[in-house]
């Protein structure tokens, strides 16, 4: 009896210490995005970046004396799943969120974070992400209307006189970007010869490829993700077409090189200036490469989001919503992807987009 | 006109792919009267295995098309047949006397399991292969539009026709086919007459999986890119094709596949690719309204 009592009290003490340890422990910060599903490679980039950033921050003593703990949410780019991830994250009492990745996930999920008063950084580019007046969102990437303007003007200049088709994949990101690029082209006096939408996740695009071939299209402006572009390019090559593609930031994924079967060199895309060349990122880039991770795409952005949190929380000396929000909204931050400060909507004050082209297995800025 | 013919060829190829997958659905339905919801994922597993095999063969210096293709087909069919057998053993056999809903749910569970297993073990990234059969017949040029039929497209269409012939023969003319049709009628009575029902059903699942394997290899060669998520959409389309053609009927499966493939191809050419799935499913509903058992299906007969 006595021993049982002893055992119970020891067990009780253990449980109590675990509970109390959790109550006072580390700050939980979170990332969310497509860890599974067709776009899981982007999720992997975000995860790599955030993990390295958190390891670095913890190695330097954490934030305000607290260690950071990373929570990872998987929405598979599905808005319904994104909402349940958001609710789960709120229950985990996270103090900062970086995500989600697909605009169609970020938009519904951000309402939940806003209600729970959790500040968030995101790379989603659809204008609606920040246009809805939520106070908790900070977008660390440019917007589709800016991106589309740059892309549209470039297409109108470089491919003047050629037939251009505008396609999108019906997603919030893809359709928004395609519409904005078409607007950018029209502003420079170029009209798309075709305007269509396709269904993402299929493998057969021979129908639309033949349609473009019949219409004499030479340039494809595509709003969507790299997986579909790769297939369209392969099928266009089989159909004997030489197709140039202009797309958005997601085409920076190096999977496109192998997936497009030798056609990737005709892919152009707009993306923020290559942060790997950024002097502030040199050390981090070196360590990513030492760990056999090429810090392309969103890797450094995820790293930067965690730096953003660290610097804001340090300035605010707290992670309470109001303090942290005020620090994020009013501050200027030095990150591996450059200096950041935000306007009243939560968009970057100075966004920049550069046009890149794939060459071999690297992308390079084009003039 | 040029584009019309081209879309016809595209539609035939796509339809053959759907038809190949639909054949597997229909065979399994034929024997146990249930849809194998893991079939689309077996096809996905086959496609993933074929990427590995083709890459391995290429590394060994074997890339001559007939040899590499035969070896790939054999290896993938062998592997995939084991998967088909396992699905039956795990998801269907223990539930054979349970209400119909139970095996259906366990098969959906199998499907989710297979997807996640492939993602965890093979990674989520897309798996590309180099073009295995480059080249095409340029048929004719009309209004500056050159109509082509690539070697891969021709192969897919021919393979589908051959497989349809083989399997129709198998079901209608062989003793295995007789046993299978008997199981379909009355499993208890068939067992009393000395037929090993379990073995017949297992074999059917393995054959269905082998068909999915062939479809997987064809698609890998045709599109050159596969990933762990391709099973769902293709499975759904092929299932639609099987129901449209009359589930349980082999020619029906291929016919249904061809109709869906053609519809998608022409719809995206002359209307809009945006709504092609809507068109496909609307057609299915229309057909089922007037012919509830599908185009080539026979109405359910009273079993005596």
mmCIF file of C-alpha atoms in Angstrom, chain A residues 35-38 40-41 44-45 167 170 196-199 201-208 210-211 213-214 227 230-231 234-235 237-240 253-255 258-260, chain B residues 3 6-7 10 14 119 124-126 128-131 136 145-148 150 222-230 233 237 264-265 268-274 276-277:
data_model
loop_
_atom_site.group_PDB
_atom_site.id
_atom_site.type_symbol
_atom_site.label_atom_id
_atom_site.label_comp_id
_atom_site.label_asym_id
_atom_site.label_seq_id
_atom_site.Cartn_x
_atom_site.Cartn_y
_atom_site.Cartn_z
ATOM 1 C CA UNK A 35 4.180 18.963 -46.503
ATOM 2 C CA UNK A 36 2.364 16.287 -48.484
ATOM 3 C CA UNK A 37 0.547 16.385 -51.776
ATOM 4 C CA UNK A 38 1.577 17.495 -55.213
ATOM 5 C CA UNK A 40 5.192 18.939 -51.089
ATOM 6 C CA UNK A 41 8.561 20.025 -52.426
ATOM 7 C CA UNK A 44 10.056 20.733 -47.754
ATOM 8 C CA UNK A 45 11.832 23.997 -48.618
ATOM 9 C CA UNK A 167 -3.439 29.817 -68.957
ATOM 10 C CA UNK A 170 -7.971 27.828 -61.376
ATOM 11 C CA UNK A 196 -8.031 29.325 -70.735
ATOM 12 C CA UNK A 197 -7.943 27.448 -67.448
ATOM 13 C CA UNK A 198 -6.748 23.902 -66.885
ATOM 14 C CA UNK A 199 -7.209 21.454 -64.042
ATOM 15 C CA UNK A 201 -3.123 17.470 -60.860
ATOM 16 C CA UNK A 202 -3.902 15.824 -64.189
ATOM 17 C CA UNK A 203 -1.253 14.419 -66.451
ATOM 18 C CA UNK A 204 -2.771 14.917 -69.851
ATOM 19 C CA UNK A 205 -2.646 18.394 -71.336
ATOM 20 C CA UNK A 206 -2.485 17.279 -74.967
ATOM 21 C CA UNK A 207 -5.901 18.851 -75.630
ATOM 22 C CA UNK A 208 -4.855 22.356 -74.681
ATOM 23 C CA UNK A 210 -3.058 21.027 -79.643
ATOM 24 C CA UNK A 211 -5.355 24.009 -79.250
ATOM 25 C CA UNK A 213 -0.602 24.723 -81.682
ATOM 26 C CA UNK A 214 -3.621 25.301 -83.904
ATOM 27 C CA UNK A 227 4.450 20.489 -62.013
ATOM 28 C CA UNK A 230 6.673 20.747 -66.893
ATOM 29 C CA UNK A 231 4.030 18.450 -68.368
ATOM 30 C CA UNK A 234 6.947 17.976 -72.552
ATOM 31 C CA UNK A 235 3.697 17.558 -74.434
ATOM 32 C CA UNK A 237 7.704 19.366 -77.483
ATOM 33 C CA UNK A 238 6.100 16.093 -78.599
ATOM 34 C CA UNK A 239 3.603 18.105 -80.628
ATOM 35 C CA UNK A 240 6.528 19.782 -82.365
ATOM 36 C CA UNK A 253 11.494 25.106 -57.979
ATOM 37 C CA UNK A 254 14.436 23.135 -59.395
ATOM 38 C CA UNK A 255 12.223 20.097 -59.857
ATOM 39 C CA UNK A 258 14.158 17.222 -64.586
ATOM 40 C CA UNK A 259 10.381 17.202 -64.848
ATOM 41 C CA UNK A 260 10.287 19.254 -68.045
ATOM 42 C CA UNK B 3 -6.671 20.097 -85.085
ATOM 43 C CA UNK B 6 -5.094 15.672 -83.697
ATOM 44 C CA UNK B 7 -7.625 15.880 -80.895
ATOM 45 C CA UNK B 10 -5.103 12.645 -78.319
ATOM 46 C CA UNK B 14 -6.093 9.308 -73.239
ATOM 47 C CA UNK B 119 5.131 9.379 -50.203
ATOM 48 C CA UNK B 124 6.855 13.715 -52.438
ATOM 49 C CA UNK B 125 8.807 15.061 -55.376
ATOM 50 C CA UNK B 126 7.789 14.251 -58.930
ATOM 51 C CA UNK B 128 10.794 12.107 -64.123
ATOM 52 C CA UNK B 129 12.326 9.774 -66.697
ATOM 53 C CA UNK B 130 13.955 10.656 -69.984
ATOM 54 C CA UNK B 131 11.811 10.243 -73.066
ATOM 55 C CA UNK B 136 6.524 10.296 -84.149
ATOM 56 C CA UNK B 145 -1.020 22.273 -88.696
ATOM 57 C CA UNK B 146 1.005 19.082 -88.731
ATOM 58 C CA UNK B 147 -0.938 16.153 -87.338
ATOM 59 C CA UNK B 148 1.271 13.656 -85.547
ATOM 60 C CA UNK B 150 3.846 9.652 -81.560
ATOM 61 C CA UNK B 222 3.824 8.659 -72.244
ATOM 62 C CA UNK B 223 3.980 11.563 -69.811
ATOM 63 C CA UNK B 224 7.503 11.020 -68.490
ATOM 64 C CA UNK B 225 6.593 12.369 -65.054
ATOM 65 C CA UNK B 226 4.818 10.573 -62.223
ATOM 66 C CA UNK B 227 4.237 11.288 -58.561
ATOM 67 C CA UNK B 228 2.550 9.602 -55.641
ATOM 68 C CA UNK B 229 -0.734 11.488 -56.119
ATOM 69 C CA UNK B 230 -1.604 10.455 -59.684
ATOM 70 C CA UNK B 233 -7.685 11.515 -60.428
ATOM 71 C CA UNK B 237 -11.860 8.928 -64.300
ATOM 72 C CA UNK B 264 -12.251 15.547 -72.599
ATOM 73 C CA UNK B 265 -10.070 16.050 -75.622
ATOM 74 C CA UNK B 268 -10.972 21.252 -74.144
ATOM 75 C CA UNK B 269 -10.316 21.980 -77.809
ATOM 76 C CA UNK B 270 -13.645 23.435 -78.817
ATOM 77 C CA UNK B 271 -15.117 24.637 -75.607
ATOM 78 C CA UNK B 272 -12.884 25.126 -72.609
ATOM 79 C CA UNK B 273 -10.543 22.860 -70.663
ATOM 80 C CA UNK B 274 -11.957 24.491 -67.557
ATOM 81 C CA UNK B 276 -14.152 19.256 -69.195
ATOM 82 C CA UNK B 277 -14.596 17.238 -65.997
#
